[in-house]
Each structure stands twice: as C-alpha cells, then as structure tokens.
CSV table of C-alpha atoms and ligand atoms in Angstrom, one decimal:
chain,number,residue,atom,x,y,z
A,788,MET,CA,-43.3,95.7,63.8
A,789,ARG,CA,-39.9,94.6,64.8
A,790,PRO,CA,-37.5,94.0,61.8
A,791,THR,CA,-35.7,90.4,61.7
A,792,ILE,CA,-32.0,90.8,61.4
A,793,LEU,CA,-29.7,88.1,60.2
A,794,VAL,CA,-26.1,88.3,61.5
A,795,THR,CA,-23.6,86.2,59.8
A,796,GLY,CA,-20.5,85.4,61.6
A,797,ALA,CA,-22.2,85.8,64.8
A,798,GLY,CA,-19.3,84.3,66.7
A,799,GLY,CA,-16.8,86.7,65.6
A,800,GLN,CA,-15.1,89.8,67.3
A,801,ILE,CA,-17.8,92.2,65.9
A,802,GLY,CA,-20.5,89.8,65.3
A,803,PHE,CA,-20.6,88.9,68.9
A,804,GLU,CA,-21.0,92.6,69.7
A,805,LEU,CA,-23.5,93.3,66.9
A,806,VAL,CA,-26.0,90.1,68.2
A,807,ARG,CA,-26.0,91.8,71.8
A,808,LEU,CA,-26.3,95.3,70.6
A,809,LEU,CA,-28.8,94.7,67.7
A,810,ALA,CA,-31.3,92.8,70.1
A,811,PRO,CA,-33.2,95.8,71.1
A,812,HIS,CA,-33.6,96.8,67.8
A,813,GLY,CA,-35.2,93.7,66.2
A,814,GLU,CA,-35.6,90.1,66.1
A,815,VAL,CA,-31.9,89.0,65.7
A,816,ILE,CA,-30.9,85.8,64.1
A,817,ALA,CA,-27.3,84.8,65.1
A,818,ALA,CA,-25.9,82.7,62.5
A,819,ASP,CA,-22.4,81.6,63.5
A,820,ARG,CA,-20.1,79.5,61.3
A,821,ALA,CA,-21.5,76.1,62.5
A,822,SER,CA,-25.1,77.2,61.6
A,823,LEU,CA,-24.1,79.0,58.3
A,824,ASP,CA,-21.0,78.2,56.4
A,825,LEU,CA,-20.5,81.1,54.2
A,826,ALA,CA,-18.3,78.8,51.9
A,827,ASP,CA,-21.9,77.2,50.8
A,828,PRO,CA,-23.7,79.0,48.5
A,829,ASP,CA,-26.7,77.0,48.7
A,830,ALA,CA,-26.8,77.4,52.6
A,831,ILE,CA,-26.6,81.2,52.2
A,832,VAL,CA,-29.6,81.2,50.0
A,833,ALA,CA,-31.7,78.9,52.1
A,834,ALA,CA,-30.7,80.9,55.2
A,835,VAL,CA,-31.8,84.3,54.0
A,836,ARG,CA,-34.8,82.9,52.3
A,837,GLY,CA,-35.9,80.9,55.6
A,838,ALA,CA,-35.4,84.3,57.6
A,839,LYS,CA,-36.9,86.8,55.5
A,840,PRO,CA,-35.1,89.5,57.0
A,841,GLU,CA,-35.3,93.1,56.8
A,842,LEU,CA,-31.5,93.6,57.8
A,843,ILE,CA,-28.6,91.6,57.0
A,844,VAL,CA,-25.4,92.3,58.7
A,845,ASN,CA,-22.4,90.2,57.4
A,846,ALA,CA,-19.9,90.1,60.0
A,847,GLY,CA,-18.4,86.7,58.9
A,848,ALA,CA,-15.1,86.7,57.0
A,849,TYR,CA,-12.1,84.5,56.6
A,850,THR,CA,-9.8,86.9,58.5
A,851,ALA,CA,-6.7,84.7,58.8
A,852,VAL,CA,-4.4,87.0,56.8
A,853,VAL,CA,-1.3,84.3,56.8
A,854,ARG,CA,-3.4,81.2,56.4
A,855,ALA,CA,-5.3,83.0,53.5
A,856,GLU,CA,-1.8,82.6,51.4
A,857,SER,CA,-2.0,78.9,51.4
A,858,GLU,CA,-6.2,78.5,51.2
A,859,PRO,CA,-7.1,81.2,48.6
A,860,ALA,CA,-10.0,79.1,47.3
A,861,LEU,CA,-11.6,79.2,50.8
A,862,ALA,CA,-10.9,82.7,51.5
A,863,GLY,CA,-12.3,83.5,48.2
A,864,ALA,CA,-15.4,81.7,48.6
A,865,VAL,CA,-16.0,83.3,52.0
A,866,ASN,CA,-14.7,86.7,51.3
A,867,GLY,CA,-15.3,87.2,47.7
A,868,ARG,CA,-18.1,85.3,46.6
A,869,ALA,CA,-20.5,85.0,49.9
A,870,PRO,CA,-20.9,88.8,50.0
A,871,GLY,CA,-22.5,88.7,46.5
A,872,ILE,CA,-24.8,86.2,47.1
A,873,LEU,CA,-25.9,87.9,50.4
A,874,ALA,CA,-26.4,91.2,48.3
A,875,GLU,CA,-28.2,89.3,45.6
A,876,GLU,CA,-30.4,87.6,48.3
A,877,ALA,CA,-30.8,90.9,50.3
A,878,LYS,CA,-32.1,92.5,47.1
A,879,ARG,CA,-34.5,89.9,46.4
A,880,CYS,CA,-36.4,90.0,49.7
A,881,GLY,CA,-35.9,93.9,50.0
A,882,ALA,CA,-33.6,93.7,52.8
A,883,LEU,CA,-30.4,96.2,53.6
A,884,LEU,CA,-27.2,94.6,53.9
A,885,ILE,CA,-24.4,95.8,55.7
A,886,HIS,CA,-20.8,94.3,55.2
A,887,TYR,CA,-17.4,94.9,56.5
A,888,SER,CA,-14.3,95.3,54.5
A,889,THR,CA,-10.6,96.3,55.1
A,890,ASP,CA,-7.8,98.7,54.6
A,891,TYR,CA,-6.0,95.6,53.2
A,892,VAL,CA,-7.6,96.5,49.8
A,893,PHE,CA,-4.9,99.3,49.6
A,894,ASP,CA,-1.3,98.8,49.1
A,895,GLY,CA,-0.3,101.0,51.9
A,896,ALA,CA,2.0,103.1,49.7
A,897,ALA,CA,0.0,106.4,50.5
A,898,ALA,CA,1.3,108.8,53.5
A,899,THR,CA,-2.1,110.3,54.0
A,900,PRO,CA,-5.5,109.0,55.0
A,901,TYR,CA,-7.1,106.9,52.4
A,902,PRO,CA,-10.4,108.4,50.8
A,903,GLU,CA,-13.0,105.5,49.6
A,904,ASP,CA,-12.2,106.2,46.1
A,905,ALA,CA,-8.4,105.8,46.3
A,906,PRO,CA,-7.0,103.1,44.0
A,907,THR,CA,-7.0,99.6,45.6
A,908,ALA,CA,-4.1,97.3,45.0
A,909,PRO,CA,-4.4,94.7,47.8
A,910,LEU,CA,-0.7,93.1,48.5
A,911,ASN,CA,-2.0,89.7,49.9
A,912,VAL,CA,-4.9,87.3,49.4
A,913,TYR,CA,-7.0,88.1,52.2
A,914,GLY,CA,-7.1,91.9,51.0
A,915,ALA,CA,-7.8,90.7,47.2
A,916,THR,CA,-10.8,88.1,48.4
A,917,LYS,CA,-12.1,91.3,50.5
A,918,LEU,CA,-11.9,93.4,47.4
A,919,GLU,CA,-13.5,91.0,45.5
A,920,GLY,CA,-16.5,90.7,48.0
A,921,GLU,CA,-16.8,94.7,47.9
A,922,ARG,CA,-17.0,94.5,43.9
A,923,ALA,CA,-19.5,91.6,44.2
A,924,ILE,CA,-21.9,93.7,46.3
A,925,ALA,CA,-21.6,96.7,44.1
A,926,GLU,CA,-22.3,94.6,41.0
A,927,VAL,CA,-25.7,93.5,42.6
A,928,GLY,CA,-26.8,97.1,42.8
A,929,GLY,CA,-29.0,96.7,45.9
A,930,HIS,CA,-29.0,98.5,49.3
A,931,ALA,CA,-26.1,98.0,50.9
A,932,LEU,CA,-23.6,99.7,53.1
A,933,VAL,CA,-20.1,98.5,53.2
A,934,PHE,CA,-17.9,99.7,55.9
A,935,ARG,CA,-14.2,99.2,55.4
A,936,THR,CA,-12.4,99.2,58.8
A,937,SER,CA,-8.9,98.4,60.3
A,938,TRP,CA,-7.0,96.6,62.9
A,939,VAL,CA,-9.8,95.0,64.8
A,940,TYR,CA,-9.3,93.8,68.5
A,941,GLY,CA,-11.4,92.9,71.3
A,942,LEU,CA,-11.9,90.7,74.4
A,943,ARG,CA,-12.7,87.5,72.4
A,944,GLY,CA,-11.1,85.9,69.3
A,945,ARG,CA,-7.8,86.1,68.1
A,946,ASN,CA,-6.6,89.6,68.2
A,947,PHE,CA,-3.4,91.9,68.7
A,948,LEU,CA,-4.8,92.9,72.1
A,949,LEU,CA,-5.0,89.7,73.6
A,950,THR,CA,-1.8,88.3,72.0
A,951,VAL,CA,0.3,91.3,73.4
A,952,GLU,CA,-1.6,90.8,77.0
A,953,ARG,CA,-0.5,87.2,76.8
A,954,LEU,CA,3.0,87.8,75.6
A,955,ALA,CA,3.3,90.5,78.1
A,956,ALA,CA,2.8,88.2,81.0
A,957,GLU,CA,5.2,85.7,79.5
A,958,ARG,CA,8.2,87.7,78.5
A,959,ASP,CA,10.5,90.5,79.4
A,960,GLU,CA,10.8,91.9,76.0
A,961,LEU,CA,8.4,92.3,73.0
A,962,ARG,CA,9.6,92.9,69.5
A,963,ILE,CA,7.0,94.7,67.7
A,964,VAL,CA,6.8,95.9,64.0
A,965,ALA,CA,7.1,99.8,64.0
A,966,ASP,CA,6.8,100.6,60.2
A,967,GLN,CA,3.3,99.5,59.6
A,968,VAL,CA,0.8,102.2,60.5
A,969,GLY,CA,-2.9,102.0,61.0
A,970,VAL,CA,-5.7,102.5,63.2
A,971,PRO,CA,-6.7,100.1,66.0
A,972,ASN,CA,-10.6,99.7,66.2
A,973,TRP,CA,-12.2,98.1,68.9
A,974,SER,CA,-15.0,95.7,67.6
A,975,ARG,CA,-17.6,96.9,70.3
A,976,ALA,CA,-17.0,100.7,69.0
A,977,LEU,CA,-17.5,99.2,65.4
A,978,ALA,CA,-20.9,97.5,66.5
A,979,GLU,CA,-22.1,100.6,68.3
A,980,ALA,CA,-21.5,102.7,65.2
A,981,THR,CA,-23.1,99.9,63.2
A,982,VAL,CA,-26.0,99.9,65.3
A,983,ARG,CA,-26.6,103.6,65.7
A,984,VAL,CA,-26.8,103.7,62.0
A,985,VAL,CA,-29.4,100.9,62.1
A,986,ALA,CA,-31.3,102.7,64.9
A,987,ALA,CA,-31.8,105.7,62.7
A,988,GLY,CA,-34.4,103.6,60.7
A,989,LEU,CA,-33.7,101.2,58.1
A,990,PRO,CA,-34.9,103.3,55.1
A,991,ALA,CA,-32.4,106.1,56.1
A,992,ALA,CA,-29.7,104.1,56.3
A,993,ALA,CA,-30.8,102.2,52.8
A,994,GLU,CA,-31.0,106.0,51.2
A,995,ARG,CA,-27.2,106.2,52.0
A,996,ALA,CA,-26.1,102.9,50.3
A,997,GLY,CA,-22.5,102.7,49.5
A,998,LEU,CA,-18.9,102.4,50.6
A,999,TYR,CA,-17.8,104.0,53.6
A,1000,HIS,CA,-14.6,103.9,55.9
A,1001,LEU,CA,-15.6,103.7,59.4
A,1002,SER,CA,-12.8,103.9,61.9
A,1003,ALA,CA,-11.4,105.3,65.1
A,1004,THR,CA,-9.4,108.6,64.6
A,1005,GLY,CA,-5.6,108.9,65.1
A,1006,ARG,CA,-2.9,106.6,63.9
A,1007,ALA,CA,-0.5,104.1,65.3
A,1008,SER,CA,2.3,101.7,64.5
A,1009,TRP,CA,1.8,98.1,65.8
A,1010,CYS,CA,4.7,98.9,68.1
A,1011,GLU,CA,2.7,102.1,69.5
A,1012,PHE,CA,-0.4,100.1,69.9
A,1013,ALA,CA,1.6,97.5,72.1
A,1014,GLN,CA,3.3,100.3,73.9
A,1015,ALA,CA,-0.4,101.6,74.8
A,1016,ILE,CA,-1.5,98.1,75.8
A,1017,VAL,CA,1.3,97.4,78.0
A,1018,GLY,CA,0.9,100.9,79.3
A,1019,ASN,CA,3.5,102.2,81.8
A,1020,ALA,CA,4.6,99.0,83.4
A,1021,GLN,CA,8.4,98.6,83.8
A,1022,ARG,CA,8.0,95.3,81.8
A,1023,PRO,CA,7.8,94.1,79.2
A,1024,ARG,CA,10.1,96.4,77.3
A,1025,VAL,CA,8.6,97.1,73.9
A,1026,VAL,CA,11.4,97.2,71.2
A,1027,PRO,CA,10.5,98.4,67.9
A,1028,ILE,CA,11.5,96.5,64.8
A,1029,THR,CA,10.8,96.5,61.0
A,1030,THR,CA,8.9,94.2,58.9
A,1031,ALA,CA,11.8,92.8,57.2
A,1032,GLU,CA,13.0,91.6,60.7
A,1033,TYR,CA,9.4,89.8,61.1
A,1034,PRO,CA,8.9,88.4,57.8
A,1035,THR,CA,5.6,86.4,57.3
A,1036,PRO,CA,4.2,84.7,54.3
A,1037,ALA,CA,1.6,87.6,53.6
A,1038,ARG,CA,2.6,91.2,52.9
A,1039,ARG,CA,0.9,93.8,54.6
A,1040,PRO,CA,0.4,97.4,53.8
A,1041,ALA,CA,2.9,99.8,55.6
A,1042,TYR,CA,0.1,102.6,55.7
A,1043,GLY,CA,-3.7,101.8,56.3
A,1044,VAL,CA,-5.3,104.9,57.6
A,1045,LEU,CA,-8.7,105.3,56.5
A,1046,ALA,CA,-10.2,109.1,55.9
A,1047,THR,CA,-13.7,109.0,57.6
A,1048,ARG,CA,-15.3,112.2,56.4
A,1049,ARG,CA,-17.8,110.7,54.0
A,1050,PHE,CA,-19.0,108.4,57.0
A,1051,GLU,CA,-19.0,111.5,59.3
A,1052,ALA,CA,-21.0,113.5,56.6
A,1053,ALA,CA,-23.6,110.7,55.9
A,1054,PHE,CA,-24.4,109.6,59.2
A,1055,GLY,CA,-23.6,112.7,61.5
A,1056,PHE,CA,-20.9,111.2,63.8
A,1057,ALA,CA,-17.6,110.2,64.4
A,1058,LEU,CA,-15.6,107.5,66.2
A,1059,ALA,CA,-13.4,108.3,69.2
A,1060,GLU,CA,-9.9,108.7,68.9
A,1061,TRP,CA,-8.1,105.0,69.2
A,1062,ARG,CA,-6.4,105.4,72.4
A,1063,GLU,CA,-9.5,106.5,74.1
A,1064,THR,CA,-11.4,103.5,72.8
A,1065,LEU,CA,-8.5,101.1,73.8
A,1066,ALA,CA,-9.0,102.5,77.6
A,1067,ARG,CA,-12.5,102.0,77.5
A,1068,CYS,CA,-12.0,98.5,76.2
A,1069,THR,CA,-9.5,97.3,78.8
A,1070,ALA,CA,-11.5,98.9,81.5
A,1071,SER,CA,-14.4,96.2,80.7
A,1072,THR,CA,-12.8,94.1,83.6
A,1073,LYS,CA,-16.2,92.3,84.2
A,1074,GLU,CA,-16.0,90.7,81.0
A,1075,ARG,CA,-12.2,90.1,80.9
A,1076,ALA,CA,-12.9,87.9,84.0
A,1077,GLY,CA,-15.7,86.0,82.4
A,1078,ARG,CA,-13.9,85.1,79.3
A,1079,SER,CA,-12.8,81.8,78.3
A,1080,PRO,CA,-9.2,81.2,78.8
A,1081,GLY,CA,-8.7,78.6,75.8
A,1082,SER,CA,-10.1,81.2,73.0
A,1083,LYS,CA,-7.0,83.1,72.1
A,1084,SER,CA,-3.6,82.6,70.8
A,1085,ALA,CA,-1.6,83.5,67.9
A,1086,SER,CA,-1.1,86.7,66.3
A,1087,ALA,CA,-3.3,89.6,65.0
A,1088,SER,CA,-5.6,88.3,62.4
A,1089,ASP,CA,-5.5,91.5,60.2
B,1095,LIG,N1,-10.0,91.3,62.2
B,1095,LIG,C1,-9.5,92.6,61.7
B,1095,LIG,O1,-8.4,93.2,62.0
B,1095,LIG,C2,-10.4,93.3,60.6
B,1095,LIG,C3,-9.8,94.3,60.0
B,1095,LIG,C4,-10.3,95.0,59.0
B,1095,LIG,C5,-11.7,94.7,58.6
B,1095,LIG,N2,-12.1,93.4,59.3
B,1095,LIG,C6,-13.5,93.0,58.8
B,1095,LIG,O2,-14.3,93.0,59.7
B,1095,LIG,C7,-15.2,91.8,59.8
B,1095,LIG,C8,-15.4,91.3,60.9
B,1095,LIG,O3,-14.1,90.7,61.3
B,1095,LIG,P1,-13.8,90.1,62.6
B,1095,LIG,O4,-12.5,91.2,63.2
B,1095,LIG,O5,-15.0,90.4,63.7
B,1095,LIG,O6,-13.4,88.7,62.6
B,1095,LIG,P2,-13.2,87.5,63.2
B,1095,LIG,O7,-13.4,88.0,64.6
B,1095,LIG,O8,-12.2,86.4,62.4
B,1095,LIG,O9,-14.9,87.0,62.9
B,1095,LIG,C9,-15.2,86.4,61.7
B,1095,LIG,C10,-16.3,85.3,62.0
B,1095,LIG,O10,-16.4,84.7,60.5
B,1095,LIG,C11,-16.4,83.4,60.7
B,1095,LIG,N3,-16.4,82.6,59.7
B,1095,LIG,C12,-15.1,82.4,59.1
B,1095,LIG,N4,-15.5,81.6,58.0
B,1095,LIG,C13,-16.5,81.2,57.8
B,1095,LIG,C14,-17.3,80.5,57.1
B,1095,LIG,N5,-16.8,79.6,56.0
B,1095,LIG,N6,-18.7,80.7,57.4
B,1095,LIG,C15,-19.4,81.1,58.4
B,1095,LIG,N7,-18.7,82.0,59.1
B,1095,LIG,C16,-16.9,82.0,59.0
B,1095,LIG,C17,-15.4,83.1,61.9
B,1095,LIG,O11,-15.7,81.9,62.5
B,1095,LIG,P3,-14.5,81.0,63.2
B,1095,LIG,O12,-14.1,81.8,64.3
B,1095,LIG,O13,-14.9,79.6,63.2
B,1095,LIG,O14,-13.1,81.0,62.0
B,1095,LIG,C18,-15.6,84.4,62.8
B,1095,LIG,O15,-16.7,84.0,63.9
B,1095,LIG,C19,-14.7,90.8,58.5
B,1095,LIG,O16,-15.3,91.4,57.2
B,1095,LIG,C20,-13.3,91.6,58.3
B,1095,LIG,O17,-12.9,91.2,57.1
B,1095,LIG,C21,-11.5,92.8,60.2
C-alpha cells in the first residue's frame, strides 16, 4: 500500500519541491499555511489525526530572520512548539517525522565545519526558536530525522538568488557582505535528498532516526554567492562589504559551514558542490519563465 505523506509548509521553497517529488512515493497531502496554521496546536493535532500519515515532512517554518526579532512569540510557536506537537502526533500514529533545522543554531565562531554535536548558541530569535524545535522533537523520542541545512534558495519565494537577480537588473553595483561564510543550498537538491532517504524505505529511514547535517559541499561568502549568480557579466559589479557596513536587527553567524559526514555515512550519498547545484538551478529556464512575477522581493530569509 502507498503510504500517506503529510507535507506541512507545502507552499515554501522546500515544501513546494517536496510535494512534487514525493508524489510517486505515496499519497501526498500538501498542507500549506492556509490549510494548516502551525501556530495553532489544535489544528496540528486535527490535521495529523485526520490524515493518519505514515510520514510527516515538516517543511513549514517562520523563516523571516529579521522579522522574527519583533515577533518572537509567533516564531516560537511555529519553529519551537509546532515541531514538538508534530513529533508527539507522529509517535502516536507510528509515523516517521522529517524536519528541517538551520546552521543558525550555531554562533558562527568556528573556523571548521560544525559537526552535529557541536555546542549550539544561536545569535538571533530565529535560530533560538529553531533550536527549541529540535529539542522538542528530541524530547518526544519518536522516530524523527532532523536535517539541519543552510542558505536555502530556489526559483520561488524569498531568497538570495532571486534578490540578487532582481537587483542585478536594476543596479550597476551590488554591495554584498563578504565576512559571513556558509553554503548555499538549492531547495530542490534538499528535497531530492529527502526523497532519496524516503525511497529507501520508511523502516530503514526510521532506524536512522536522529540529527543530521544535510548540505551541499564547498563554502562561500554571500559576496561569492552573489558573484556566482551574476557570473561573468560586466555589470553589475559585485563589491565586498563587511557585516558592520550592512547592519540588520538580527545578528547572523559569521561561519555556518555544516559537516555532512554523519549524513553520508548513514544514507550512503552526499550532495554536490554548491556551484554545480547553482548552475543546475539557474539552467531550469522553463520554470523561471513560468514563475509568477509578483512573488519575490526583499532579502534572503535565512
Ligand atoms: N530559507 C533558508 O535559508 C533556510 C536555511 C536553513 C534552514 N532552513 C529551514 O528549512 C525549512 C524550509 O525552509 P524554506 O527555505 O523552504 O522556507 P520558506 O520558503 O520560508 O517556507 C516555509 C513555509 O512555511 C510557511 N509558514 C510560515 N508560517 C507558517 C504557519 N504559521 N503555519 C503554516 N505554515 C507556515 C510559509 O508560509 P508563508 O510563505 O505564507 O509565510 C512557507 O510556505 C525550514 O525548517 C527552515 O527553517 C531554511
């Protein structure tokens, strides 16, 4: 029998990709914010009990890093408490839970890639609430895979790729932070990796329950990421600046590269280098032609 798969945050960057890619592997119930508000505990319980899924993939999150500083209660409900409720309900119905977290649980003081058990010390409300969510899942003690990732971009939503593309069309010069280092990840590559884990069988995935770092390889500053997006064009010029020159209400870690050895050992594959994946993403011209023009603006969310 095909498993029932509940995907929350189905309208988001990863959620959108998951819904399409999981379809051959089960009956997918795509719950976007309009149909399931993750800030409403009763709605979460009702959704899971109604769906009776074998797999829950929680791709929903409050990802507006700057806005979270002024909306900590809502960010806490969605990122901190909803994952625990989903984990409870997954345990109750015998489902596997897959959840995503972030490199922003770290303070960025490291100089080498963070392993899963490195001490956490989030610098902003978003990171603190995501850490709360990880802990809530761990406390439930059911079958859950938590994938920490970083710098997610894609062809829809609000993200750095689309912001740089828009600004590149408007300006001669882009001033981009060069003293924050991390790894860009295409939402589709993350969804593909998730589906590959699921496709190997839910019991096998459940046996590997735990916390993993899931990321492309390599590293980049935001400035290098922007340069790679702009490519060899004469314009715009990409000018490196410091974080101090671009102050925002949310502090961000200076270093967020995640060590992915544990994931590779458990699941037997690694993600590609980030530049290779970016090239694959930007080559997806068909979709780009079809995406809605009003859906993107502002800056990278995470
Ligand atoms: N984006 C990044 O750079 C990044 C980096 C590391 C880890 N992650 C993690 O990766 C996962 C997926 O992120 P993403 O990049 O796909 O983010 P995204 O594009 O912002 O998607 C998140 C989705 O959650 C939805 N959502 C927000 N509040 C909700 C609520 N109260 N109830 C139901 N849904 C709600 C959003 O809906 P609206 O669009 O209507 O708000 C959006 O569709 C998250 O766990 C995130 O923390 C993201």
